[in-house]
Each structure stands twice: as structure tokens, then as C-alpha cells.
C-alpha positions as YAML, in Angstrom:
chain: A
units: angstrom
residues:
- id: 1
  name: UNK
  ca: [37.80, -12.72, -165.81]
- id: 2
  name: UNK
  ca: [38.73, -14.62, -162.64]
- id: 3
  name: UNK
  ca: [35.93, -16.58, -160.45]
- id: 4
  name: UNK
  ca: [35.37, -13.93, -157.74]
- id: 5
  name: UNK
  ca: [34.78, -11.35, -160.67]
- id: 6
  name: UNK
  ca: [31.98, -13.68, -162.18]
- id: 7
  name: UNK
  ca: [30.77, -14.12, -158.92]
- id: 8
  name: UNK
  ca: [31.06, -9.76, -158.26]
- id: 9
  name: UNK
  ca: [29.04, -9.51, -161.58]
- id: 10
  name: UNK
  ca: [25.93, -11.88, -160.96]
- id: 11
  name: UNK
  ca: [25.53, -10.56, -157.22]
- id: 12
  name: UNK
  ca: [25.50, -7.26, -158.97]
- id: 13
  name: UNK
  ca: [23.04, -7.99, -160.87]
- id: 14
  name: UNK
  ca: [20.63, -9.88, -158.15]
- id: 15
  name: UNK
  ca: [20.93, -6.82, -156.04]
- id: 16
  name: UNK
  ca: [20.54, -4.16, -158.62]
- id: 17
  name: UNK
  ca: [17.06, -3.08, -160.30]
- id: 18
  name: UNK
  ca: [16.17, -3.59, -164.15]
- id: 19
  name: UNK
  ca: [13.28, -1.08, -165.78]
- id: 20
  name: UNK
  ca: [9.79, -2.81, -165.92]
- id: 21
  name: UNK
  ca: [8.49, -3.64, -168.94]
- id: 22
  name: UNK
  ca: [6.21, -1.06, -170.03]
- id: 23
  name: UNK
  ca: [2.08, -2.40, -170.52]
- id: 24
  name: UNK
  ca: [2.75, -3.43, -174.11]
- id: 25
  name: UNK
  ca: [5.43, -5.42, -173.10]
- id: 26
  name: UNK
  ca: [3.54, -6.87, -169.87]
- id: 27
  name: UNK
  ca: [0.93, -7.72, -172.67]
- id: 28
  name: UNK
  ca: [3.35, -9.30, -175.27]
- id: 29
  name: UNK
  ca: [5.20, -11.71, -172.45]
- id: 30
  name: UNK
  ca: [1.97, -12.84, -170.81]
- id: 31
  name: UNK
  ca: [0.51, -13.53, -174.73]
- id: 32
  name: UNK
  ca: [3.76, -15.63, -175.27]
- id: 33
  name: UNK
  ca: [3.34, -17.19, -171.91]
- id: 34
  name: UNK
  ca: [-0.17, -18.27, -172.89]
- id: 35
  name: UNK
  ca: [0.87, -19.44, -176.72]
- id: 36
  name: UNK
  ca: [3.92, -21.95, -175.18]
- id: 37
  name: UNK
  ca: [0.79, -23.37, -172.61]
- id: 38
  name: UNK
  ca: [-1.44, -24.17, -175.36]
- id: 39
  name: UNK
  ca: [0.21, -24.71, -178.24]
- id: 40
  name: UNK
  ca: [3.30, -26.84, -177.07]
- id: 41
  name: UNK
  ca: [1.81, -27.94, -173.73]
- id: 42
  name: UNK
  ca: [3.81, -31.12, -173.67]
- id: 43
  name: UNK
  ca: [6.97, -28.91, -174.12]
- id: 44
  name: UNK
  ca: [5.54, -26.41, -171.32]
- id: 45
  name: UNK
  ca: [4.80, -29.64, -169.05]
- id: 46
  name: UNK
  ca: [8.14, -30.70, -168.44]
- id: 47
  name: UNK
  ca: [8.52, -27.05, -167.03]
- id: 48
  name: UNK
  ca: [5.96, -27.65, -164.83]
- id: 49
  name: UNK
  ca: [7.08, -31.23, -163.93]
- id: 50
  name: UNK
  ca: [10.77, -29.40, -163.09]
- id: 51
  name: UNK
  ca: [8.98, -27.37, -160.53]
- id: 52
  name: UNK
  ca: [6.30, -29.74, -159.43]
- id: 53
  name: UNK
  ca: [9.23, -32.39, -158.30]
- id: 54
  name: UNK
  ca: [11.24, -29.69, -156.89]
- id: 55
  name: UNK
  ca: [8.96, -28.26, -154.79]
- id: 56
  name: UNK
  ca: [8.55, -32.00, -153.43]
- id: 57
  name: UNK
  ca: [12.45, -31.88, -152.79]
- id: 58
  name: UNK
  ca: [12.13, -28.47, -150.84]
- id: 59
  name: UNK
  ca: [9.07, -29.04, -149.04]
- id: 60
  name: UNK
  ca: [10.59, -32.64, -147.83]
- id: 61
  name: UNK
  ca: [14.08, -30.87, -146.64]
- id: 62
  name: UNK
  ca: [12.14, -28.52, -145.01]
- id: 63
  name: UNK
  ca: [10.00, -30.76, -142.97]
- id: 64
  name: UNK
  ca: [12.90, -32.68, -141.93]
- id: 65
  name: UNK
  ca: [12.66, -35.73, -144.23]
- id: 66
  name: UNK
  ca: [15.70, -37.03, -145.60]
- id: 67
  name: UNK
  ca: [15.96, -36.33, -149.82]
- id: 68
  name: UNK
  ca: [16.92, -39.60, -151.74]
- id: 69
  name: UNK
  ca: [16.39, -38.09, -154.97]
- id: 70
  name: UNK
  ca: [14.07, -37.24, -158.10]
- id: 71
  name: UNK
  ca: [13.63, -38.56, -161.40]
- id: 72
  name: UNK
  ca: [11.93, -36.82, -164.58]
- id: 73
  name: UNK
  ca: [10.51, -39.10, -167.16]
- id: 74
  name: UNK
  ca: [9.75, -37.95, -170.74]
- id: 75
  name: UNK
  ca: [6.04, -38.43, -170.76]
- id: 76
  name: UNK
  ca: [6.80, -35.53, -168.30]
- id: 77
  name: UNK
  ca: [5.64, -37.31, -165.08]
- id: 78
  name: UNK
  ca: [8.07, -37.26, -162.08]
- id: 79
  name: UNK
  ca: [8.82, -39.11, -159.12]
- id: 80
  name: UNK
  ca: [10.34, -37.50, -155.58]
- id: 81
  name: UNK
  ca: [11.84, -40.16, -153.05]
- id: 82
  name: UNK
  ca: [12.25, -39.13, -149.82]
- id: 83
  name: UNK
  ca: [12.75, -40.57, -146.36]
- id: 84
  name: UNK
  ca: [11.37, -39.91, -143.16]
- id: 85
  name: UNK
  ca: [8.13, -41.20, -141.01]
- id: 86
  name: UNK
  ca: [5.51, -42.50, -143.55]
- id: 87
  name: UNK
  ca: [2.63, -40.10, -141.94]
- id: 88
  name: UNK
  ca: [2.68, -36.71, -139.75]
- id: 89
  name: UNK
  ca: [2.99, -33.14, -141.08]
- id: 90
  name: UNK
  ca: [6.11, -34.08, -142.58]
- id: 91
  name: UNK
  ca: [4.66, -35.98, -145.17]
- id: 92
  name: UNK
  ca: [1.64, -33.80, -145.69]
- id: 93
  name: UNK
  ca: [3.50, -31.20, -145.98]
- id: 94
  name: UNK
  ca: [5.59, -32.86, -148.74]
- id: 95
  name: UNK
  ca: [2.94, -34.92, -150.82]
- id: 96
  name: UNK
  ca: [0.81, -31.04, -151.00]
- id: 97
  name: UNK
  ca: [4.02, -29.17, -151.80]
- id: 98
  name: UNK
  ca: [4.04, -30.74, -155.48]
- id: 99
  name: UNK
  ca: [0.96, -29.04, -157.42]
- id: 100
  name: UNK
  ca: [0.91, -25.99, -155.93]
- id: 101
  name: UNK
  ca: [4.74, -25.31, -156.25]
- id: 102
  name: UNK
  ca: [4.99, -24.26, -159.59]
- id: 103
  name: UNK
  ca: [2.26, -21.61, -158.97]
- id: 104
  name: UNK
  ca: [4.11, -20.16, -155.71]
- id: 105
  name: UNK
  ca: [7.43, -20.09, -157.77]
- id: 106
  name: UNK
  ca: [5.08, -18.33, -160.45]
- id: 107
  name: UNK
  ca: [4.47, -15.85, -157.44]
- id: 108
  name: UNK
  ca: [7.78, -15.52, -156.11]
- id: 109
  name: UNK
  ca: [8.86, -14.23, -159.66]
- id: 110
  name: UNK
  ca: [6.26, -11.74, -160.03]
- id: 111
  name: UNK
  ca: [7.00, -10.51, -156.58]
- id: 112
  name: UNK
  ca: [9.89, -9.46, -157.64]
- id: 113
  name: UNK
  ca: [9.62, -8.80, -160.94]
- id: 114
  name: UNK
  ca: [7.14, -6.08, -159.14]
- id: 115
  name: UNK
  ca: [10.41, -4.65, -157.39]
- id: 116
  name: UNK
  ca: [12.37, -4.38, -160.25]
- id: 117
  name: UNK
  ca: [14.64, -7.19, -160.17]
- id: 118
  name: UNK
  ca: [14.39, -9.61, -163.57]
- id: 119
  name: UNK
  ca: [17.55, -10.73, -163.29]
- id: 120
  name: UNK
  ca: [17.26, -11.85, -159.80]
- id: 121
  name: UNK
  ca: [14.48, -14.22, -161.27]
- id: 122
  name: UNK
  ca: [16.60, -15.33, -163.77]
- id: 123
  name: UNK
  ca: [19.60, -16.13, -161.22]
- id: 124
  name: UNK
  ca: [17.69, -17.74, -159.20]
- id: 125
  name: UNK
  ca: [16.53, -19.99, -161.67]
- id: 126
  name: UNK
  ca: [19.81, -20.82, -162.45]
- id: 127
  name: UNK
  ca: [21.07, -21.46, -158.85]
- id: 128
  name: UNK
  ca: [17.29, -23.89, -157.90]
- id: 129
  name: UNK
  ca: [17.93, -25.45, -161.54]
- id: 130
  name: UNK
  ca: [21.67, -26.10, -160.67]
- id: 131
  name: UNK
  ca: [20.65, -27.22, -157.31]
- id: 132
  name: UNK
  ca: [18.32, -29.67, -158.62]
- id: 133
  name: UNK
  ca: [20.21, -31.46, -161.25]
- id: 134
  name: UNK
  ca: [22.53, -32.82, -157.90]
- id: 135
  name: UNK
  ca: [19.31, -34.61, -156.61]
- id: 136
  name: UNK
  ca: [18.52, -36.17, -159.85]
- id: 137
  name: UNK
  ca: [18.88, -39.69, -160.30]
- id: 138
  name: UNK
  ca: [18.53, -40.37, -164.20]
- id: 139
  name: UNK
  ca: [19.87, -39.51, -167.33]
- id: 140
  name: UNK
  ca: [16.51, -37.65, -169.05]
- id: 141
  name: UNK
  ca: [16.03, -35.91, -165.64]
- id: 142
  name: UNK
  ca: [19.53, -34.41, -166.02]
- id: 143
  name: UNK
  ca: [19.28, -33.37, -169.84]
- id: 144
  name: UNK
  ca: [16.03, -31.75, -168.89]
- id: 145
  name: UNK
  ca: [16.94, -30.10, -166.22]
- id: 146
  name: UNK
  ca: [20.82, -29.38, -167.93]
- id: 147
  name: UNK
  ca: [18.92, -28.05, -170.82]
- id: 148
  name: UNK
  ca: [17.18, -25.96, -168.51]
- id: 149
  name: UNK
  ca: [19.42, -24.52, -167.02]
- id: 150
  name: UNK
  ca: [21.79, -23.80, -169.56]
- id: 151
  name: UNK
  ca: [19.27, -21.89, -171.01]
- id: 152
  name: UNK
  ca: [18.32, -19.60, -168.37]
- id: 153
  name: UNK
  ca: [21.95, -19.23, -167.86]
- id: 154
  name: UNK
  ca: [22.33, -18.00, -171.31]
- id: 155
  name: UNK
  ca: [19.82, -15.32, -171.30]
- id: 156
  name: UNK
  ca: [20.98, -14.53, -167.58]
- id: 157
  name: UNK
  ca: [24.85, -14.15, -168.89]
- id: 158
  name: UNK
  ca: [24.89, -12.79, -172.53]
- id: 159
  name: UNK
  ca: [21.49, -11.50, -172.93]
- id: 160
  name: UNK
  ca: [20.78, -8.02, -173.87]
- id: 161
  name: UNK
  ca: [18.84, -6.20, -170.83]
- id: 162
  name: UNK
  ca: [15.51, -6.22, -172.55]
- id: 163
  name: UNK
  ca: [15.85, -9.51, -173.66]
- id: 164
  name: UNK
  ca: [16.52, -10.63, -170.03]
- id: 165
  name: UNK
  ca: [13.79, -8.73, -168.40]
- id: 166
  name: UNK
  ca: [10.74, -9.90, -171.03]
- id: 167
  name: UNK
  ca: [12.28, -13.57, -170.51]
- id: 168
  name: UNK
  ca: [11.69, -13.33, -166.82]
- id: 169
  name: UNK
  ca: [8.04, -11.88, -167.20]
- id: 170
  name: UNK
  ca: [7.02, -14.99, -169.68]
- id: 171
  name: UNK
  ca: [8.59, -17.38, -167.24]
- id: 172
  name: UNK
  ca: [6.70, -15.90, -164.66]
- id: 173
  name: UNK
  ca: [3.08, -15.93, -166.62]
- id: 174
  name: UNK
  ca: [3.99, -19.62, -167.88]
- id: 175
  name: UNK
  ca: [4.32, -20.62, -164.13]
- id: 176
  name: UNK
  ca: [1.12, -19.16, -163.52]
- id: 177
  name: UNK
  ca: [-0.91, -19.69, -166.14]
- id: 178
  name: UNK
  ca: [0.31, -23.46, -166.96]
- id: 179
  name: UNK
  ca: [-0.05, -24.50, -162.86]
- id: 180
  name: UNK
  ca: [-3.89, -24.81, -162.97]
- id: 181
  name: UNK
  ca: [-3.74, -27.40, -165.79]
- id: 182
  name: UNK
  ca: [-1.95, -30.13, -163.78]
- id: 183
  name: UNK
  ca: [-4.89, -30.17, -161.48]
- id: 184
  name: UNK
  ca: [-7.36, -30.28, -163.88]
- id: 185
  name: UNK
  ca: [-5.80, -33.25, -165.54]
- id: 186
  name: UNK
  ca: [-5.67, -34.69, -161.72]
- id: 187
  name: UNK
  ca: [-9.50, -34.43, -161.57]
- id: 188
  name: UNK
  ca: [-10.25, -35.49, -164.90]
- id: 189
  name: UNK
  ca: [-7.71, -38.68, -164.27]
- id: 190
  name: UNK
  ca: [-8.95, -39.61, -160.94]
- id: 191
  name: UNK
  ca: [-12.97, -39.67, -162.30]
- id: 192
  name: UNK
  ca: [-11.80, -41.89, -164.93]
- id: 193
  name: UNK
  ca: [-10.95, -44.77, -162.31]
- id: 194
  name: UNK
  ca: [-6.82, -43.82, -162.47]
- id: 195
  name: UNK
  ca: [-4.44, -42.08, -161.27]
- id: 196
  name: UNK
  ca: [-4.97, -43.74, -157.33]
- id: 197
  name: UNK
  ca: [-1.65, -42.78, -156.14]
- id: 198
  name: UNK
  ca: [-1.30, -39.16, -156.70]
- id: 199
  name: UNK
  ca: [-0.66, -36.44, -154.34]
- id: 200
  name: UNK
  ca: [-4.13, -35.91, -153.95]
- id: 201
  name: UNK
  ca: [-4.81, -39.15, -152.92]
- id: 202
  name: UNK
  ca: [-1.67, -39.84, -150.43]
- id: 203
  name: UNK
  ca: [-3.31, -36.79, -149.43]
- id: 204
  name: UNK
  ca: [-6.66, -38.52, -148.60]
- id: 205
  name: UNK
  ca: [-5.16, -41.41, -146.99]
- id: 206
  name: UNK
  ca: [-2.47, -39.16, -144.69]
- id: 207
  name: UNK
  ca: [-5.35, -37.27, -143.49]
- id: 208
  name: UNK
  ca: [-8.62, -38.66, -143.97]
- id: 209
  name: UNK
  ca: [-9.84, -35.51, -146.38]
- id: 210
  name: UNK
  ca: [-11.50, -36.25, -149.41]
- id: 211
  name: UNK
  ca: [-9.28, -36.50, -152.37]
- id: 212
  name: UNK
  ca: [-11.33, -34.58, -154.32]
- id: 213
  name: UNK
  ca: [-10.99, -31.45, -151.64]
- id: 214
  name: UNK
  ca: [-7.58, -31.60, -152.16]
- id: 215
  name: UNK
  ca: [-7.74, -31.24, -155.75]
- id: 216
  name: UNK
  ca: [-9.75, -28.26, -155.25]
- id: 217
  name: UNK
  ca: [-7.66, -26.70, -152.40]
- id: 218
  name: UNK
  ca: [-4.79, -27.30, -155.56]
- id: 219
  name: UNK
  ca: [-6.74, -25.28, -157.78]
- id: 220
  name: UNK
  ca: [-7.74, -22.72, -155.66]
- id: 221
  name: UNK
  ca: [-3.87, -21.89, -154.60]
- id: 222
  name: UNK
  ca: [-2.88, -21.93, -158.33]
- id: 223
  name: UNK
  ca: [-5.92, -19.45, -158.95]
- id: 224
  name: UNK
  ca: [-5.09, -17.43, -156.20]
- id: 225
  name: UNK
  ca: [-1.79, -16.99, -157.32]
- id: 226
  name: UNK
  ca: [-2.39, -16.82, -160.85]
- id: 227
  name: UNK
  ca: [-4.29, -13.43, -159.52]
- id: 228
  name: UNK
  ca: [-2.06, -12.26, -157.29]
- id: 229
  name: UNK
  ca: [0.71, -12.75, -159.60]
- id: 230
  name: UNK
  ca: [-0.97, -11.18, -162.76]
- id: 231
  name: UNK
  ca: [-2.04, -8.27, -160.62]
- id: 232
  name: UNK
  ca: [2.25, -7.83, -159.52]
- id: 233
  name: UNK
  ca: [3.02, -8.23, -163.25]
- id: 234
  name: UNK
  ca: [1.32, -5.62, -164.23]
- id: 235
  name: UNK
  ca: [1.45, -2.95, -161.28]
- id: 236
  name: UNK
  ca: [5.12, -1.48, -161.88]
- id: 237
  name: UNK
  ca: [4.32, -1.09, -166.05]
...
């Protein structure tokens, strides 16, 4: 199989349409979903630190700051470096971009999980995945996000078609229901005295709004889309 037939194959399959799962199977991949968040949360939090820091990446690209790179640590914080003017939208824009991203990705999936297109989800993965591991800048941030990758690739490539289409409905719930505990942990760090220069705070300082409303906005868009995005999941079953 040459290059441009790989290539022929995946497009196929973003474009094309996959059968929903039925509402057992809706059921089954958000109760897995749920499981991975609370019984192997530090496992599930490096997933959420992948799209956390990427999100950063995007949302800094996108508002015209320059990208110098991300690192992923294994006690599953991150840290996004970017360049640009140290206040403005720009920066706002990028410092509120972190907790809420895994939550909008969450979305994205179930949108179109709700148009019948599972392996769409799981290509994209691959391609944002692939695209972040050339912005990262040390060696656990690449086997995380290698690991990553070369497991959504796997499912994406040899995968059977059910096997493929429940993967991308768990990864959507996880994203979902794992993107409201970040900001909890926030909170609960930041009335203990610590956590001083998180996003909520650069936040505060950039534009003069409580941190603490911040932190709530954060867990209101996570909420929101945790709705939204249960309510796609289980509309085409």
C-alpha cells in the first residue's frame, strides 16, 4: 500500500459515517468513561493535562502570539511558553484557553459523534496528538504524548468498527466528565494559600476580575459542556 493509498483510506474514513452506538452502548462507554476518572484519575489526568496544554498552544497561535513550546511533567502538571505582549486579549485569551479546553474538545467529539462520524474523532486525535508532540520540548512530554498517539492510531488503523466507534464515545465522556475536576482542584488549591500562579490567577491580574470568578466561569463552561455533550451522545442512539 503506497502513501497516497493510506492517505485515500483515512480521508475515507473522516468523510464517511459509522452506525451510533445503540443506548446500551451509549450507557456502557459513558460507565467506562466515568470508572478511568475515578478509579485511575492520575492515569486520566495526564489526558487532561494533554489537552489542557494544547489548548494553551492553539488559543496562543490563534491570538497571534508566537508558540515556544510545551512541556508535560509526570505529576501531570504542564507548562505552555509562548511569546507575544505580556497583557491584551492575546494573553487572556491564552491563559483562559487551558481549563476549559479539554471540555470543548469533549464537545467537539460529541458533535460529531452526533453526526455519525467516530472515526473522524479518532483521526483527529491522531493528527492534534501528532501535531503536538512537534511543540514539545521534553522527553516525558513526548512519551506521553507518543504513547498517546500511538494508541489512538491503533484503534483508528486496525480496529474492528465497533471497537473504533465505542473508543471514540469513552474518549468523548472522559473529556467531559474528567474537565470539571481540574477546576475543582484549582479552588480547593488556591483556598489553601497555593497555587498563586495559575490560569486563574494570571487571569485576575490581566484583567482585574476576581480569581475566584474565573474559577467559576471554568466550571460553568465544563458544566455546560458536560450537558451539551451528554445530551449529543445520546441523541443519535
Amino acid at each position: 500500500m503506497t502513501a497516497t493509498d493510506v492517505l485515500a483510506s483515512i480521508w475515507d474514513d473522516v468523510a464517511g459515517t459509522q452506525a451510533p452506538l445503540d443506548r446500551g452502548g451509549v450507557v456502557v462507554s459513558a460507565v467506562v468513561a466515568a470508572l478511568l476518572v475515578v478509579c485511575f484519575w492520575p492515569l486520566v489526568r495526564h489526558v487532561v493535562t494533554i489537552a489542557h496544554e494544547g489548548a494553551h498552544g492553539v488559543a496562543a497561535l490563534l491570538s497571534g502570539r508566537r508558540l515556544s513550546g510545551i512541556r508535560l511533567h509526570s505529576d501531570t502538571s504542564g507548562l505552555t511558553v509562548s511569546r507575544g505582549k505580556p497583557t491584551g486579549p492575546g494573553m487572556v485569551v491564552t491563559a483562559f484557553a487551558g481549563y476549559v479546553g479539554p471540555a470543548l474538545l469533549g464537545l467537539g467529539a460529541a458533535y460529531l459523534l452526533s453526526r455519525q462520524h467516530a472515526l473522524a474523532v479518532l483521526w483527529l486525535a491522531v493528527l492534534l496528538l501528532a501535531l503536538l508532540l512537534l511543540q514539545i520540548r521534553n522527553f516525558y512530554g513526548l512519551y506521553v504524548v507518543g504513547v498517546a498517539g500511538l494508541a489512538v492510531f491503533a484503534v483508528s488503523w486496525w480496529g474492528s468498527g465497533a471497537l473504533q466507534t465505542l473508543v471514540a464515545y469513552a474518549g468523548a465522556w472522559l473529556l467531559l466528565l474528567a474537565a470539571p475536576r481540574p477546576v475543582v482542584e484549582l479552588q480547593l488549591q488556591r483556598r489553601r494559600g497555593g497555587a498563586r500562579t495559575s490560569d486563574a490567577d494570571q487571569l485576575a491580574r490581566l484583567t482585574r476580575v476576581p480569581g475566584t470568578v474565573w474559577v467559576l466561569v471554568f466550571g460553568a463552561v465544563t458544566l455546560a459542556c458536560l450537558v451539551q455533550g451528554g445530551r449529543w451522545l445520546w441523541a443519535p442512539a
